Amino acid sequence: MNKCTERIYNGVIRENPTFVMMLGMCPTLAVTTSAFGGFGMGLTTTVVLVMSNLVISLMRRIIPDGVRIPAFIVVVATLVTIVQLLLAAYIPVLNDMLGIYIPLIVVNCIILGRAEAYASKNPPLLSVMDGIGMGLGFTLGLTLIGFFRELLGAGSVFGYEFIPEDYRISILVMAPGAFFVLAFIVAARNKLMNEKEEDACTGMCAGCPSADKCGALKEGVND
Amino acid sequence: MIDMEKLIGIIIASSLINNVVLSQFLGICPFLGVSKKVKTAAGMGGAVVFVITISSAVAAVIYNFILEPNGLEYLQTIVFILVIAALVQFVEMFLKKFVKGLYKALGVYLPLITTNCAVLGVALTNVQKSYDVLESTVNGFATAAGFMLSIVLMAGIRERIEGNDIPESFKGTPIVLVSAGLMAIAFIGFLGL
C-alpha cells in the first residue's frame, strides 16, 4: 500500500482514536448529543490536527528537544485560537453549539499525541496525511456516537425526526446517556478484540506494556 | 461589598448541579484512570483542588487586569494554557522545597494535571460567565471540590465492583462508564436544588 493511503487507513481503522486508542474522551462524551454536533467537532479537530501536524513537522529540526512539549502546546493553542475566531465569524451555529469545547481542543490528547508520536519525527506530507487519517477517524467515531444518541434519544438523524415521541429513550441525549453509549461501544470493541487477540488495549496507557509503541502520550493518563 | 448569596449559588451550582465530570465531561481521563483506589483518588482530587483554585485565581487576575483592558481577549486560550503549565511546575517546585508532607501526598499527581482539561475548562468558563477575581476563585474551588467528590465516590464504587461477576466484555472501562452513567443520573437529582 502507498505510504500516504497507509496513513489514512491507519488513522481511520487500525489506530482509530475513538474506538481503538480511546483518546480525547472529553469532547467524545460532551458534544455528541446529536450527529451534527459530533460531526462538527470532529471536523474542527481535524482542521486543527492537520495544521498542527504540518507546522510541527516543518519545525521539527528547529524545536530543541528539551522544550518541545511547551512549543507544541503554543503551536496548537495558536491554531485553535485561529480556528475558533474563524468559526465565530463564518459558522456561528457550530460555534454556539460547541462553545467551550472548541478552546478545549488545545488539551485534546490526540493532537499532542500525534505531534509527539508522529509529526515531530516525519516529513510534512506524511504528517499531513497522518493528521487527515486520525482526524477522519475521530470524526467517524464522534459522528457514530452522535448518530446513535440522536437516533435513540431524540428520534432523529441530523435533525430529521422520524421516531415518534413515545418511543424515544430521552436519557440518551442527557449527560448519563453519553456514559452508557460509550460503555456499550467499548464493550463491543472488547468483545471483537478479545476474539481477535488477547492483549487488547484497555484504554488506560499507564501500565500497558505497549504504551510507548502506541501513539498515546507517554506522560500517562491525560486528556 | 461581597455578594454572599451569589457566591453560595456558585458553590452549589458548580460542585453539585453542573458537576465537572458527570455533566460537563471535563477531566474524564483522570476520572477513569486514577479511580481504582479511594486513597489515590483522594490524592488526585486534592491535587486538582489545589491547582484549579490557584490557577483560576491567577487566570482571572490576568484576564481582568491585563487582557481585557488592552483588548487582547482573543489571546485567552494561549495565555491560560501557558499559565497553567507554568503554574503546575511552580507549585510542584514550591511544595517540594517548602511543604514536604503535601508534596509527598500530591507530588505524583501534579504533572498529570497540566493536561487535565478541567483546569483550562474552569478558567474559560470563568471568562464566559464574566466572573470577577473572587467569584472565579470560588468557582474554581467549587468545581474542583465537585471533581474530588465524584472521583472519590467512583473509587469507592470501583473497590466494590472488583469482586463482582461482570460479563467478560464489560470488565474494565465499560463497567466503570456504566457506573459513571448511574452516578450522573443521581446527580441530575440536584437540579431540584
XYZ file of C-alpha atoms in Angstrom:
416
model
C 0.000 0.000 0.000
C 1.093 3.535 -0.779
C 2.598 5.283 2.240
C 0.058 8.122 2.176
C -3.029 5.916 1.919
C -1.493 3.676 4.583
C -1.524 6.682 6.965
C -5.216 7.292 6.303
C -6.079 3.615 6.781
C -4.060 3.665 9.998
C -5.955 6.679 11.359
C -9.444 5.642 10.376
C -9.270 1.906 11.085
C -6.178 0.456 12.716
C -5.464 3.173 15.278
C -8.888 4.805 15.329
C -8.586 7.441 18.089
C -12.085 6.908 19.481
C -12.645 3.162 19.278
C -9.134 1.720 19.416
C -6.956 4.253 21.239
C -9.715 5.812 23.374
C -8.209 9.286 23.197
C -9.978 12.626 23.504
C -12.794 11.288 25.659
C -13.998 14.686 26.928
C -15.300 16.007 23.586
C -16.405 12.476 22.672
C -18.841 12.480 25.577
C -19.731 16.148 25.651
C -20.687 17.192 22.133
C -22.247 14.001 20.820
C -25.863 14.764 21.772
C -26.525 14.953 18.031
C -24.864 13.533 14.925
C -24.274 17.067 13.649
C -22.544 18.098 16.881
C -20.205 15.105 16.700
C -19.539 15.696 13.007
C -18.795 19.408 13.535
C -16.495 18.735 16.474
C -14.710 16.009 14.503
C -14.113 18.261 11.502
C -12.955 21.177 13.664
C -10.487 18.890 15.433
C -9.357 17.515 12.051
C -8.560 21.006 10.765
C -6.505 21.801 13.877
C -4.795 18.402 13.775
C -3.786 18.652 10.098
C -2.425 22.171 10.542
C -0.598 21.371 13.776
C 0.953 18.248 12.239
C 2.107 20.328 9.246
C 3.561 23.167 11.318
C 5.241 20.876 13.839
C 6.645 18.670 11.098
C 8.097 21.730 9.339
C 9.595 22.945 12.620
C 10.830 19.548 13.811
C 14.508 20.353 13.225
C 14.268 23.838 14.798
C 12.495 22.995 18.073
C 15.028 21.956 20.755
C 14.223 18.620 22.317
C 14.062 19.914 25.886
C 11.252 22.422 25.287
C 9.329 20.523 22.631
C 6.149 19.929 24.660
C 5.648 23.637 25.585
C 6.471 24.544 21.972
C 3.860 22.084 20.669
C 1.291 23.478 23.100
C 1.905 27.053 21.899
C 1.565 25.979 18.254
C -1.658 24.078 18.951
C -3.120 26.881 21.109
C -2.425 29.413 18.357
C -4.078 27.248 15.710
C -7.085 26.611 17.953
C -7.490 30.360 18.513
C -7.419 30.971 14.743
C -9.982 28.226 14.118
C -12.193 29.497 16.938
C -12.226 33.056 15.535
C -12.954 31.731 12.021
C -15.848 29.614 13.327
C -17.273 32.548 15.285
C -17.147 34.678 12.125
C -18.345 32.239 9.470
C -20.174 29.297 11.141
C -21.712 30.859 14.284
C -24.188 27.950 14.622
C -21.367 25.483 15.178
C -19.505 27.929 17.404
C -22.526 28.311 19.709
C -23.187 24.577 19.731
C -19.645 23.514 20.657
C -18.996 26.521 22.913
C -16.242 25.958 25.438
C -15.202 22.662 23.838
C -13.545 24.498 20.913
C -10.814 26.167 23.013
C -10.532 22.862 24.875
C -9.239 21.231 21.663
C -5.866 22.525 22.924
C -5.811 19.854 25.620
C -7.207 17.103 23.393
C -4.559 14.421 23.744
C -4.995 13.214 20.144
C -3.374 16.414 18.891
C -0.418 16.485 21.283
C -0.145 12.712 20.947
C 0.212 12.856 17.164
C 2.624 15.795 17.396
C 4.822 13.852 19.795
C 4.487 10.417 18.255
C 4.425 11.224 14.537
C 4.746 14.804 13.267
C 7.920 15.561 15.221
C 9.689 12.653 13.525
C 8.304 12.554 9.979
C 8.281 14.772 6.841
C 5.433 17.287 6.241
C 3.450 15.407 3.577
C 3.214 12.192 5.585
C 2.395 14.176 8.736
C -0.457 15.924 6.948
C -1.795 12.571 5.746
C -1.472 11.230 9.283
C -3.459 14.241 10.529
C -6.162 13.685 7.913
C -6.387 9.973 8.756
C -6.542 10.490 12.513
C -8.945 13.420 12.109
C -11.288 11.413 9.891
C -11.116 8.513 12.339
C -12.067 10.861 15.177
C -14.847 12.447 13.085
C -16.188 8.993 12.230
C -16.151 7.978 15.907
C -17.906 11.123 17.119
C -20.470 11.087 14.314
C -21.321 7.432 15.028
C -21.770 8.054 18.760
C -23.801 11.190 17.996
C -25.852 9.241 15.454
C -26.842 6.556 17.970
C -27.565 9.032 20.755
C -29.654 11.270 18.497
C -31.490 8.393 16.821
C -32.459 6.581 20.032
C -32.691 9.617 22.291
C -34.292 12.303 20.162
C -35.689 10.107 17.378
C -33.920 11.995 14.615
C -30.831 11.866 12.416
C -29.053 15.111 11.505
C -32.177 16.949 12.671
C -34.726 14.967 10.588
C -37.209 13.403 13.022
C -38.769 10.053 12.271
C -39.278 8.162 15.529
C -42.465 9.199 17.376
C -42.068 10.786 20.795
C -43.400 7.805 22.776
C -40.621 5.509 21.546
C -37.622 7.673 22.401
C -35.141 6.953 25.181
C -34.589 10.541 26.238
C -31.914 9.682 28.832
C -29.520 9.026 25.928
C -29.376 12.681 24.915
C -28.853 13.727 28.524
C -25.493 13.563 30.324
C -25.771 9.962 31.660
C -26.572 8.674 28.168
C -23.103 9.655 26.971
C -21.553 7.285 29.513
C -23.954 4.455 28.656
C -23.443 4.674 24.888
C -19.673 4.812 25.276
C -19.784 1.877 27.712
C -21.627 -0.279 25.167
C -19.289 0.748 22.366
C -16.199 -0.100 24.426
C -17.781 -3.393 25.476
C -18.470 -4.246 21.830
C -14.893 -3.340 20.974
C -13.577 -5.522 23.811
C -15.662 -8.418 22.502
C -14.288 -8.036 18.980
C -10.737 -7.594 20.212
C -10.886 -10.491 22.648
C -11.889 -12.717 19.787
C -9.030 -11.444 17.640
C -6.205 -11.371 20.156
C -5.722 -11.411 23.873
C -3.653 -8.273 24.531
C -6.320 -5.687 23.778
C -5.844 -2.046 24.699
C -7.835 -1.194 27.812
C -7.708 2.493 27.068
C -5.516 3.102 30.057
C -1.988 3.605 28.880
C -0.486 3.588 32.359
C 0.585 0.022 32.956
C 0.057 -1.027 29.325
C 3.116 -2.941 28.060
C 2.839 -1.496 24.534
C 2.256 2.074 25.718
C 5.365 3.524 24.066
C 4.685 1.755 20.815
C 1.201 3.227 20.511
C 0.526 6.850 19.693
C -0.714 7.883 23.098
C 1.282 10.391 25.107
C 3.964 8.883 27.281
C 3.136 11.150 30.174
C 0.408 8.879 31.458
C -3.275 9.391 31.904
C -4.324 12.656 30.367
C -6.693 14.446 28.068
C -19.408 44.580 49.195
C -19.237 40.843 48.723
C -22.391 39.253 47.393
C -22.537 36.161 49.612
C -25.738 34.895 48.061
C -24.181 34.798 44.609
C -21.063 33.057 45.937
C -23.101 30.354 47.674
C -25.110 29.940 44.488
C -21.885 29.471 42.523
C -20.612 26.881 45.015
C -23.772 24.759 44.825
C -24.121 25.096 41.060
C -20.502 24.246 40.232
C -19.904 21.453 42.700
C -23.201 19.575 42.505
C -25.617 20.677 39.781
C -23.111 21.193 36.964
C -20.588 18.663 38.234
C -17.466 18.909 36.042
C -17.117 15.216 35.397
C -20.678 13.979 35.367
C -22.400 16.769 33.484
C -19.655 18.834 31.799
C -17.449 15.856 30.847
C -14.212 17.597 31.775
C -11.406 15.624 33.367
C -12.731 12.268 32.168
C -9.253 10.778 31.758
C -8.135 11.061 35.406
C -11.691 10.161 36.424
C -11.367 6.845 34.584
C -7.636 6.337 35.051
C -6.922 7.240 38.685
C -10.090 5.964 40.355
C -9.091 2.410 41.220
C -8.397 3.071 44.928
C -10.074 5.578 47.227
C -6.687 6.653 48.566
C -5.159 7.566 45.205
C -8.428 9.102 44.059
C -8.420 11.348 47.115
C -4.794 12.294 46.397
C -5.606 13.186 42.806
C -8.696 15.094 43.948
C -6.639 17.056 46.475
C -4.052 17.981 43.858
C -6.785 19.088 41.464
C -8.481 21.245 44.133
C -5.126 22.851 44.864
C -4.194 23.562 41.245
C -7.626 24.629 39.954
C -8.200 27.059 42.828
C -4.839 28.760 42.298
C -4.976 28.672 38.506
C -8.470 30.119 38.264
C -7.438 32.971 40.575
C -4.291 33.682 38.535
C -6.094 33.330 35.202
C -8.851 35.694 36.389
C -6.301 38.303 37.523
C -4.508 38.115 34.165
C -7.738 38.274 32.191
C -9.378 41.094 34.145
C -6.319 43.310 34.609
C -4.133 42.624 31.571
C -6.003 41.060 28.668
C -9.365 42.820 28.908
C -8.160 46.441 29.404
C -5.831 46.032 26.421
C -8.368 44.395 24.121
C -6.402 41.139 23.977
C -9.288 38.781 24.865
C -8.568 36.606 21.842
C -5.254 35.553 23.412
C -7.031 33.907 26.355
C -6.604 30.280 25.260
C -2.865 30.617 24.633
C -2.238 32.636 27.800
C -4.308 30.365 30.026
C -2.677 27.134 28.899
C 0.804 28.601 29.362
C -0.122 29.989 32.776
C -1.489 26.610 33.839
C 1.555 24.705 32.596
C 3.943 27.127 34.308
C 1.854 27.202 37.466
C 1.820 23.419 37.831
C 5.607 23.360 37.524
C 5.902 26.177 40.042
C 3.508 24.594 42.526
C 5.443 21.353 42.250
C 8.784 23.060 42.938
C 7.318 25.122 45.782
C 5.772 22.113 47.507
C 8.926 20.049 47.036
C 11.011 22.700 48.764
C 8.733 24.071 51.455
C 5.785 21.751 52.150
C 7.306 18.292 52.014
C 4.323 16.492 53.555
C 1.889 17.824 50.987
C 4.379 17.121 48.200
C 4.629 13.514 49.261
C 0.846 13.200 49.202
C 0.175 15.040 45.932
C 3.529 15.000 44.128
C 2.956 12.183 41.657
C -0.365 13.608 40.509
C 0.826 17.147 39.815
C 2.474 16.586 36.396
C -0.667 14.813 35.196
C -2.796 17.857 35.888
C -1.448 20.165 33.167
C -3.372 18.226 30.584
C -6.475 17.772 32.729
C -8.973 19.683 30.656
C -10.970 20.662 33.730
C -8.262 23.190 34.661
C -8.429 25.047 31.354
C -12.185 24.484 31.237
C -12.760 26.286 34.540
C -10.551 29.219 33.527
C -12.520 29.599 30.283
C -15.909 29.200 31.998
C -14.988 31.989 34.424
C -14.377 34.314 31.475
C -17.531 33.174 29.703
C -19.675 33.931 32.755
C -17.738 37.203 33.348
C -16.933 36.402 36.979
C -14.636 38.781 38.869
C -11.474 37.529 40.592
C -13.163 36.454 43.842
C -16.049 34.733 42.068
C -13.602 32.961 39.731
C -11.572 31.666 42.659
C -14.691 30.450 44.455
C -15.982 28.866 41.250
C -12.602 27.169 40.708
C -12.599 25.774 44.221
C -16.216 24.575 43.996
C -15.688 22.936 40.601
C -12.595 21.148 41.858
C -14.450 20.062 45.003
C -17.109 18.585 42.710
C -14.365 16.745 40.828
C -12.930 15.391 44.059
C -16.376 14.306 45.248
C -17.136 12.384 42.078
C -13.702 10.742 41.729
C -13.703 9.582 45.369
C -17.265 8.240 45.048
C -16.246 6.492 41.834
C -13.227 4.909 43.524
C -15.467 3.683 46.336
C -17.782 2.074 43.828
C -14.889 0.529 41.892
C -13.430 -1.048 45.023
C -16.780 -2.793 45.494
C -17.188 -3.738 41.824
C -13.870 -5.567 41.761
C -15.139 -8.790 43.301
C -18.336 -8.905 41.275
C -19.224 -11.229 38.466
C -19.158 -8.948 35.421
C -19.675 -10.143 31.825
C -16.270 -10.579 30.153
C -16.708 -7.756 27.644
C -17.825 -5.282 30.289
C -14.767 -5.760 32.519
C -12.554 -2.689 32.920
C -13.610 0.573 31.297
C -17.201 -0.311 30.249
C -18.440 -1.180 33.741
C -16.795 1.990 35.065
C -18.604 4.002 32.396
C -21.922 2.365 33.263
C -21.365 3.212 36.953
C -20.470 6.769 35.963
C -23.715 6.980 33.997
C -25.710 5.832 37.020
C -23.888 8.403 39.157
C -24.731 11.056 36.562
C -28.414 10.126 36.863
C -28.159 10.573 40.630
C -26.521 13.965 40.137
C -29.376 15.075 37.851
C -31.425 14.967 41.052
C -29.511 18.038 42.252
C -31.279 20.045 39.534
C -34.136 20.345 42.021
C -31.935 22.346 44.433
